[in-house]
Short mmCIF file of C-alpha atoms in Angstrom, two decimals:
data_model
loop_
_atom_site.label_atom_id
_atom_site.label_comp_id
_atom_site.label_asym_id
_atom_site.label_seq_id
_atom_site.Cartn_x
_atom_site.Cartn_y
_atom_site.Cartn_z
CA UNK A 1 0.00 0.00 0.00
CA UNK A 2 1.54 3.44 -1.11
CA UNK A 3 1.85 6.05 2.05
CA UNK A 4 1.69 3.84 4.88
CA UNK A 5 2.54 6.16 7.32
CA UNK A 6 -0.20 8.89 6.08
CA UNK A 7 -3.33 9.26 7.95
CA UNK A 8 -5.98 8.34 5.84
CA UNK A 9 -9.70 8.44 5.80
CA UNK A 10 -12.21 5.95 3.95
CA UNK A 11 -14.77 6.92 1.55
CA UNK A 12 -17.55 4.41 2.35
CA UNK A 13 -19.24 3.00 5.50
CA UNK A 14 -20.87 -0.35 4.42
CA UNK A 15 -19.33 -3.41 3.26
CA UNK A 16 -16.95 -2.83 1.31
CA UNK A 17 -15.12 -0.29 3.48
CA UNK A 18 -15.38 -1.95 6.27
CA UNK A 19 -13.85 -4.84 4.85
CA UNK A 20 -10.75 -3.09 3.51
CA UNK A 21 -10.53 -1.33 7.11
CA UNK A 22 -10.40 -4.13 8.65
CA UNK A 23 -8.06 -5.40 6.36
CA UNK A 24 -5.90 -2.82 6.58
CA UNK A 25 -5.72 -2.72 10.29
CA UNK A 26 -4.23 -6.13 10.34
CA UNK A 27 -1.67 -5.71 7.46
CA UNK A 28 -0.61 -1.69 8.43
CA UNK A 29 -0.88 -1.71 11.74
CA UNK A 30 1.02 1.94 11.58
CA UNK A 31 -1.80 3.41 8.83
CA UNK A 32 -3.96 5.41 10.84
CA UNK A 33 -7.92 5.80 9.80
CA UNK A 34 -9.00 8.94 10.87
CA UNK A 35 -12.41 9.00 9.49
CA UNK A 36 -15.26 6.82 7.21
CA UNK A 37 -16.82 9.51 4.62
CA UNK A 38 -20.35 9.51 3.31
CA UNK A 39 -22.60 11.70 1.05
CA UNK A 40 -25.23 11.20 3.79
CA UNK A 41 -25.20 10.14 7.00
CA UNK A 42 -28.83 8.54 6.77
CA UNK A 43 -28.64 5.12 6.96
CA UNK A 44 -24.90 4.83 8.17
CA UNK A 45 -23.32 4.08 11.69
CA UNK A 46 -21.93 6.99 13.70
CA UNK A 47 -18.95 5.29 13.99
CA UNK A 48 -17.17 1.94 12.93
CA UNK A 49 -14.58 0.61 15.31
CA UNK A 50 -14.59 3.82 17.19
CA UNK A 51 -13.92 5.61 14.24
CA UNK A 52 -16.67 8.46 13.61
CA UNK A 53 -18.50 8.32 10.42
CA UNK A 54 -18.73 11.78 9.41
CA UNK A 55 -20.65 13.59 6.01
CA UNK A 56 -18.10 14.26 3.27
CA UNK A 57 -19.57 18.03 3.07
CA UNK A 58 -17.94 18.74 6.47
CA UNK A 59 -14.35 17.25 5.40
CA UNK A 60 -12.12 19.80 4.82
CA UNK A 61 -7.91 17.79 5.12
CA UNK A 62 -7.58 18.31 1.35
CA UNK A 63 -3.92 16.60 2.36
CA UNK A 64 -5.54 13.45 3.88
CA UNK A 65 -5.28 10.73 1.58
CA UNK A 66 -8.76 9.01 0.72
CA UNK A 67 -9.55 5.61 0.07
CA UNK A 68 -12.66 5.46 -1.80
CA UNK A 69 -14.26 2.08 -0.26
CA UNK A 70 -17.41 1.48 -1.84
CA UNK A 71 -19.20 -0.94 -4.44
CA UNK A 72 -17.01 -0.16 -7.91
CA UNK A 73 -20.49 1.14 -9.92
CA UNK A 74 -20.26 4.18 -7.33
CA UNK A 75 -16.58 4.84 -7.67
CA UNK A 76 -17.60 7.80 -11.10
CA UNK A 77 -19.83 9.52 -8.90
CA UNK A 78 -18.01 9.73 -6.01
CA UNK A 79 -14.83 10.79 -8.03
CA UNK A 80 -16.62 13.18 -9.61
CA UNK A 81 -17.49 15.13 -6.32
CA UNK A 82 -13.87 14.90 -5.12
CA UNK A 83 -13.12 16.27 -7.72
CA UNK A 84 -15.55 19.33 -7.60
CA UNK A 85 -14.29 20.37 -3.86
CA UNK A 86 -10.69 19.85 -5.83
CA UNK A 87 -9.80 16.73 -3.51
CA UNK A 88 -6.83 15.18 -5.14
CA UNK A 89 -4.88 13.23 -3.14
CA UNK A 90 -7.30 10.14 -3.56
CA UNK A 91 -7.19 6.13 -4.64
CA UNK A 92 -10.15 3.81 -5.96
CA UNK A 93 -10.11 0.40 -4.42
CA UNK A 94 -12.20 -1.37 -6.66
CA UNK A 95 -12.96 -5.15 -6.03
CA UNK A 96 -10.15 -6.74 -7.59
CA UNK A 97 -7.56 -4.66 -5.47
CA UNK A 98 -10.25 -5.55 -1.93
CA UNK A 99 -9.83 -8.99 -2.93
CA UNK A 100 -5.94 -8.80 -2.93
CA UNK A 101 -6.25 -7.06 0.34
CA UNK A 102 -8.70 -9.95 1.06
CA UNK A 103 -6.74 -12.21 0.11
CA UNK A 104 -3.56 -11.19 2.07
CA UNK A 105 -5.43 -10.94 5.22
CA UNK A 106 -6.83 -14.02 5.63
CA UNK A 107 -3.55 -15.90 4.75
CA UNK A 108 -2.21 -13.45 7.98
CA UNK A 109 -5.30 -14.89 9.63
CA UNK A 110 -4.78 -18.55 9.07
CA UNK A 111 -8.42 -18.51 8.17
CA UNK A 112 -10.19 -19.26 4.48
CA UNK A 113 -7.85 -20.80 2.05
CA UNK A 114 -7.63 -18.84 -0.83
CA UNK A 115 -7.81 -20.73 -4.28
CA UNK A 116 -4.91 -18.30 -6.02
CA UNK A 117 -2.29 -20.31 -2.55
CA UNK A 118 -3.33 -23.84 -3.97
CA UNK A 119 -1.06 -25.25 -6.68
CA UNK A 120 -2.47 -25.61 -9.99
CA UNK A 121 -0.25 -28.97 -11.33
CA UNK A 122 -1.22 -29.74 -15.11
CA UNK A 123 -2.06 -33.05 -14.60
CA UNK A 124 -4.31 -35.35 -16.76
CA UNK A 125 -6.64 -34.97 -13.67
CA UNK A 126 -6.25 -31.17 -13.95
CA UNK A 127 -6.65 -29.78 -17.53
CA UNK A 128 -8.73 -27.00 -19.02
CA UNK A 129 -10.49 -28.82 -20.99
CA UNK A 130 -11.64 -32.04 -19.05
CA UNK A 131 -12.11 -28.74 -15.84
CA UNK A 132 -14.51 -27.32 -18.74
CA UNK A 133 -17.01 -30.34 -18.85
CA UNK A 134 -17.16 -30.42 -15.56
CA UNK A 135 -17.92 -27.34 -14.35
CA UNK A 136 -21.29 -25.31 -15.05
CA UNK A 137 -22.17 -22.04 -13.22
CA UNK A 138 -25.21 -20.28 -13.63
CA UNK A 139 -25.61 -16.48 -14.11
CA UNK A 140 -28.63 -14.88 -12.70
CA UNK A 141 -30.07 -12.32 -14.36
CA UNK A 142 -33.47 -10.18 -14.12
CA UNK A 143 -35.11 -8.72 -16.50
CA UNK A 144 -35.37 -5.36 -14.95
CA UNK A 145 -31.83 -5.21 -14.08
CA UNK A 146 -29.71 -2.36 -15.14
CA UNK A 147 -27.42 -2.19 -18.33
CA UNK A 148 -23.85 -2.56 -17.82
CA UNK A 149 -21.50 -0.07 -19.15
CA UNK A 150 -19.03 -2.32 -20.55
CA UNK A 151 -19.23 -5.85 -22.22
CA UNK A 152 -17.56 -8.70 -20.95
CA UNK A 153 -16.59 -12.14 -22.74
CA UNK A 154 -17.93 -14.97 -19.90
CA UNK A 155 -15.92 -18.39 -19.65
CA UNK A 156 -17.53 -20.70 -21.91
CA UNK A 157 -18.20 -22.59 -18.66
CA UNK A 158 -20.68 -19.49 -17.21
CA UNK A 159 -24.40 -20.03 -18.64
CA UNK A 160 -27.03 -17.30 -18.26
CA UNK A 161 -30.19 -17.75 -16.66
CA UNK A 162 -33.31 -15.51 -16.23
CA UNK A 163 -34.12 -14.95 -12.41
CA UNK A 164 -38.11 -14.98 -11.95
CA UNK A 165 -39.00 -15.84 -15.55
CA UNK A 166 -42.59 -16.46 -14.02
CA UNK A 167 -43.09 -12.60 -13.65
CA UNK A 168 -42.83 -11.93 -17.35
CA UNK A 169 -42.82 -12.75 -20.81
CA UNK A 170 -39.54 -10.61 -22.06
CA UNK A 171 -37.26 -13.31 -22.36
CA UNK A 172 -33.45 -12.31 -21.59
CA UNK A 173 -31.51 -15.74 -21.40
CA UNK A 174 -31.64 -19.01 -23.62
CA UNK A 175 -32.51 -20.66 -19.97
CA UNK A 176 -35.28 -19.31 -17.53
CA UNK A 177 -35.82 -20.55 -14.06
CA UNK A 178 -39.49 -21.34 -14.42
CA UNK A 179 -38.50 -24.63 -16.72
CA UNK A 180 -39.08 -27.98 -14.83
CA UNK A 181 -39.72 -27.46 -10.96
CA UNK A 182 -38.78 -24.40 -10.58
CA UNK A 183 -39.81 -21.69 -7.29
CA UNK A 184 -39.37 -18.59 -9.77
CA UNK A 185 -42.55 -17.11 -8.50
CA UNK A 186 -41.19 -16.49 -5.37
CA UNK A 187 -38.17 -14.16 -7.30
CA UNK A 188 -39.48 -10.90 -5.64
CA UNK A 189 -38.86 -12.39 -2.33
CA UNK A 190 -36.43 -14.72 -3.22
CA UNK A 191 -34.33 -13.08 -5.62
CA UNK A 192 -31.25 -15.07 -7.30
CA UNK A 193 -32.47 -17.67 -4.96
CA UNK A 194 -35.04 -18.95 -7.85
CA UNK A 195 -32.09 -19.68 -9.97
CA UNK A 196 -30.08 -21.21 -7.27
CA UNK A 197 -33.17 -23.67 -6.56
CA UNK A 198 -33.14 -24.28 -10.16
CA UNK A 199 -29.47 -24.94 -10.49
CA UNK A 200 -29.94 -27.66 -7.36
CA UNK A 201 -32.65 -29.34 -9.16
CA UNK A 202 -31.31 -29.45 -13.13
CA UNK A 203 -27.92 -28.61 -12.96
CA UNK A 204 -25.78 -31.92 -14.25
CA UNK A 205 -22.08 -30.71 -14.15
CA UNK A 206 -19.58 -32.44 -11.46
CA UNK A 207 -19.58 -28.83 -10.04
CA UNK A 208 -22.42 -26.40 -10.15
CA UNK A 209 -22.30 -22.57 -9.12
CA UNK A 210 -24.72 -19.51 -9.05
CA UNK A 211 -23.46 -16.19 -10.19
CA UNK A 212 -25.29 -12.49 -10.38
CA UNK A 213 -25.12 -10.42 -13.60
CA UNK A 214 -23.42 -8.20 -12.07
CA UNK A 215 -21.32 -9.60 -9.47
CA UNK A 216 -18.95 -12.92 -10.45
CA UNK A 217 -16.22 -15.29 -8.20
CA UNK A 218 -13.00 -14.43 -9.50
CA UNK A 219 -12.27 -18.02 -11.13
CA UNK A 220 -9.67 -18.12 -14.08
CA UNK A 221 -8.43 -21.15 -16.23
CA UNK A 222 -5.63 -21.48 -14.01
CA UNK A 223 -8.14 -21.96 -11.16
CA UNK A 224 -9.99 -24.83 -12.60
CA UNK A 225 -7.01 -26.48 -12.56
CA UNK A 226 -6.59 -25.93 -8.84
CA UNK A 227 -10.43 -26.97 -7.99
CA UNK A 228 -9.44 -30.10 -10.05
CA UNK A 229 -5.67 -31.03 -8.77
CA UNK A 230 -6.38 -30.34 -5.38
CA UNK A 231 -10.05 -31.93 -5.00
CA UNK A 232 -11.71 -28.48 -3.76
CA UNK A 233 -15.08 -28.92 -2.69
CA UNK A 234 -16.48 -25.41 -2.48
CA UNK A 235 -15.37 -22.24 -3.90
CA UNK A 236 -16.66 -19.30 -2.07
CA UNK A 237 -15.74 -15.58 -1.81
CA UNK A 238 -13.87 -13.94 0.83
CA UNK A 239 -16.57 -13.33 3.50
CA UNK A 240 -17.28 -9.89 4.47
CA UNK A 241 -16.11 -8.62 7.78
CA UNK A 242 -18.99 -6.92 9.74
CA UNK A 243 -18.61 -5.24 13.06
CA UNK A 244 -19.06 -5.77 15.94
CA UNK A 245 -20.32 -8.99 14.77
CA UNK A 246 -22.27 -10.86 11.31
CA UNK A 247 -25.48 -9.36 13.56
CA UNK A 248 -25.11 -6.38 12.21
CA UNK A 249 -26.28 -8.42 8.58
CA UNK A 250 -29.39 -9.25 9.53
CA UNK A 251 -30.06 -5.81 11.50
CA UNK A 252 -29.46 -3.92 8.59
CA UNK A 253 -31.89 -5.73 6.01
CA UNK A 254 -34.26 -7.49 8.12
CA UNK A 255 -36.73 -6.87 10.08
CA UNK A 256 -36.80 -8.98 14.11
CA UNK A 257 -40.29 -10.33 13.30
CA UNK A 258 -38.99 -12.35 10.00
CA UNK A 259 -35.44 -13.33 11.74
CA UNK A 260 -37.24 -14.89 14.50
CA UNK A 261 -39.52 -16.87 12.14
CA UNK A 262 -36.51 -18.03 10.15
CA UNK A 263 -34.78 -19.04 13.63
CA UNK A 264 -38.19 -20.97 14.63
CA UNK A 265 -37.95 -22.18 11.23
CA UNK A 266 -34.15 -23.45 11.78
CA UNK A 267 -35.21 -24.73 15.34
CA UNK A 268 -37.79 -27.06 13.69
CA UNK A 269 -36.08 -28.25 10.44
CA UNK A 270 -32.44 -28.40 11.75
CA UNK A 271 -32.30 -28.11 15.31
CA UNK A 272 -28.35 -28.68 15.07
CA UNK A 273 -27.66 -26.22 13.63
CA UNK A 274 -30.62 -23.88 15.51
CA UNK A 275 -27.80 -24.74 18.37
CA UNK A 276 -24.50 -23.72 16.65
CA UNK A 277 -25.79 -21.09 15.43
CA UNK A 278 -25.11 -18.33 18.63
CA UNK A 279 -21.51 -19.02 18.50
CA UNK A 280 -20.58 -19.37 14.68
CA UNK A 281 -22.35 -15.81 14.51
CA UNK A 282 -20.31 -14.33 17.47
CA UNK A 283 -18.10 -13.99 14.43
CA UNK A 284 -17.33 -11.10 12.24
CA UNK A 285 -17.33 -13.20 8.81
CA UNK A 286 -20.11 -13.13 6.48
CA UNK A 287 -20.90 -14.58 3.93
CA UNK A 288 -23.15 -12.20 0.94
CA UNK A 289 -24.56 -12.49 -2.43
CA UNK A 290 -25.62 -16.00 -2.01
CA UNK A 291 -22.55 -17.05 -4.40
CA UNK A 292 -20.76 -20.16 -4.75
CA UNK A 293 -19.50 -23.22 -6.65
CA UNK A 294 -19.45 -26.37 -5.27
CA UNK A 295 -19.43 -30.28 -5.93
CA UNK A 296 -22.76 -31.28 -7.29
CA UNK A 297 -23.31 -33.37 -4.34
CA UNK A 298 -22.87 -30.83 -1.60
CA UNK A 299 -24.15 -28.28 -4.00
CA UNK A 300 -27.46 -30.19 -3.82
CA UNK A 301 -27.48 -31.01 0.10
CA UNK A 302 -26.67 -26.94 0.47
CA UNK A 303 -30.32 -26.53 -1.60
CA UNK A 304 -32.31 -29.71 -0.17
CA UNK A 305 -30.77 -28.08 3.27
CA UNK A 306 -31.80 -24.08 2.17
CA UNK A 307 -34.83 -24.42 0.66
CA UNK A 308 -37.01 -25.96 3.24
CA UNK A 309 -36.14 -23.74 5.98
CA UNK A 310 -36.86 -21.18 4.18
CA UNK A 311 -40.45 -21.82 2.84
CA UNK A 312 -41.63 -23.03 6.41
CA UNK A 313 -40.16 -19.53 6.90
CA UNK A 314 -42.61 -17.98 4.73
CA UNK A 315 -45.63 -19.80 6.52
CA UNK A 316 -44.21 -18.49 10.03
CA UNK A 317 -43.51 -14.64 8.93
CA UNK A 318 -45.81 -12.48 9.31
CA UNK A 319 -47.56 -11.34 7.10
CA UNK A 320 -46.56 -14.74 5.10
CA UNK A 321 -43.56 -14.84 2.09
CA UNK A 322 -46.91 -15.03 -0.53
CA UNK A 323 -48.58 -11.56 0.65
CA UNK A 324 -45.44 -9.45 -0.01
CA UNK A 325 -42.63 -9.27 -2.48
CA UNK A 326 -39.82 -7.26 -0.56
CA UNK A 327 -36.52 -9.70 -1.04
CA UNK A 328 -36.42 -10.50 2.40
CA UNK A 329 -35.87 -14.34 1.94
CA UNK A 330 -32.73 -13.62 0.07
CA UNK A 331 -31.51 -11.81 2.69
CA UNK A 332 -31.82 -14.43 5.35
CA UNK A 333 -30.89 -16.90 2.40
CA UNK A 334 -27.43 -15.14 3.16
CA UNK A 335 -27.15 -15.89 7.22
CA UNK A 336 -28.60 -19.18 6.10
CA UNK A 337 -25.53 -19.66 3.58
CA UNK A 338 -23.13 -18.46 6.23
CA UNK A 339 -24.68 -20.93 8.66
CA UNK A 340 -24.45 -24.06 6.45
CA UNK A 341 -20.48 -23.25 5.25
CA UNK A 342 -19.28 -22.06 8.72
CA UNK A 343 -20.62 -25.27 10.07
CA UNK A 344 -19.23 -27.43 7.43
CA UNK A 345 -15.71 -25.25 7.59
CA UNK A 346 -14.01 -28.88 8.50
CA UNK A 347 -15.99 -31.34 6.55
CA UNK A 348 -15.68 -29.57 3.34
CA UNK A 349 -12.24 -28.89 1.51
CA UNK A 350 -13.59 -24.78 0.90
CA UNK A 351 -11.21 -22.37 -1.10
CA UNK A 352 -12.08 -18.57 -1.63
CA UNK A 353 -11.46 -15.96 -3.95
CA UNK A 354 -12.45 -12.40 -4.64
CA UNK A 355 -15.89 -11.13 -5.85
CA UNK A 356 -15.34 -9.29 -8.74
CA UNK A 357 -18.29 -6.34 -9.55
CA UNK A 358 -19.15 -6.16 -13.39
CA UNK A 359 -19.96 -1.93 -14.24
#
């Protein structure tokens, strides 16, 4: 990191700059964060870590170096007012430099394998082209969702699929989730969950995976070989740090009344994990977007595990999942995700990589 020794402050209070905070805490120990910026302090924290959170109209250290910390579609605008209050002293961390900050910190951790630290031997195991047969991810896409600015070749190994193809007849992808037994009615509650169900049900590869339009695992050729050589079971990106604690998730996006019907839901289906679930989520790592690959086989028992807890989740919420259409059950299908891999975090070979965000 350039400056090391300059006080900085981070543009950004959510996710993605708390993440590289926290990242940079435990790799600089001598950079000193001084302050989190935001256009508005409405719906922010007052502070994060003790560090005040603080509207970027009332900065005025035109020498502080800034980190802009925030999704990459955001990074324009936000340069853009820098650069009216003639702020120049400022760096974009967009997600593939947070995933090599990711990346380092968790090897300082001990903690989530990265993929990129496993070898990737040629063998005739491990080859792009027997990896490409055996590997199918799915790309969800909506047909509401917004344009991106620039076009991107996928893998030949990433297959689009329309997200709540019930909902409409504008067809957007050569596959749509409401083919065979599908949930894709459920999309405005479930979101790319309808496509994940799908995937569980009719996916056929050795290894099956869920993408969003806009948001993809960093996976190269190079990795397939890895996955292959070294018999990875689940690919899944870096989790999110939250703080104090992966609460702060669910009290963010949720409201108490439907997380207490999803943990009466747990309780009932899977009282196991209803138990381990206090202490796993004691924890600051998250994991978000609902985004993985895995083995076919676990991908399925992830879904036949998911998908039940969450309906009787619908019947317990009030008012139920089918009188309301607000994306709530893919937000809990995110604790839920967390849940099932943190609990699995020694039965599972599980390697990470960075989340890359398409613009």
């Amino acid at each position: 990191m350039k400056h090391k020794h300059t006080p900085i402050a981070i543009y950004g209070a959510q996710m993605v700059a708390v993440r590289v905070y926290f990242a940079l805490k435990r790799l600089y120990p001598e950079v000193k964060v001084l302050a989190f910026l935001v256009s508005s302090r409405e719906g922010n924290p007052s502070s994060i870590d003790g560090i005040p959170v603080m509207e970027f109209k009332d900065f005025n250290q035109k020498d502080m170096r800034i980190l802009v910390a925030a999704p990459d579609v955001y990074h324009e605008e936000i340069v853009a007012g820098l650069q009216e209050r003639t702020f120049t002293n400022y760096q974009c961390i967009d997600s593939k430099a947070e995933a090599e900050l990711l990346k380092a910190f968790y090897a300082k951790e001990g903690r989530f394998l990265p993929l990129a630290s496993c070898p990737a031997k040629t063998t005739e195991k491990a080859t792009s082209s027997s990896a490409h047969s055996n590997i199918a991810v799915y790309m969800s896409k909506f047909y509401k969702d917004r344009s991106l600015k620039n076009k991107y070749k996928l893998p030949c190994w990433v297959y689009p699929i329309q997200a709540g193809a019930a909902l409409t007849e504008n067809r957007i992808a050569d596959l749509q989730d409401n083919e065979g037994g599908n949930i894709s009615i459920k999309n405005p509650n479930y979101s790319e969950l309808t496509a994940s169900y799908w995937v569980g049900k009719h996916g056929t590869a050795d290894y099956l995976g869920l993408y969003h339009y806009r948001r993809i695992l960093d996976v190269t050729e190079e990795d397939l070989r890895r996955i292959q050589a070294n018999d990875i079971d689940v690919i899944l990106p870096y989790p999110s740090i939250h703080c104090p604690n992966i609460q702060e998730h669910h009290r963010r996006y949720l409201k108490d009344a439907d997380w207490e019907a999803m943990l009466l839901a747990l309780g009932e289906l899977e009282p196991s994990y209803r138990e381990a679930m206090p202490k796993l989520f004691e924890a600051q790592y998250f994991y978000n977007f609902n985004i993985l690959i895995a083995r076919k086989e676990i991908y399925r028992q992830y879904c036949d595990w998911l998908f039940p807890i969450l309906a009787r989740t619908e019947e317990l919420s009030e008012p139920k999942g089918s009188e309301r259409r607000d994306r709530y059950i893919g937000y809990l299908g995110e604790s839920l995700t967390t849940l099932f891999f943190l609990y699995h975090e020694k039965d599972f070979t599980i390697a990470h990589t960075g989340c890359l965000m398409l613009i």
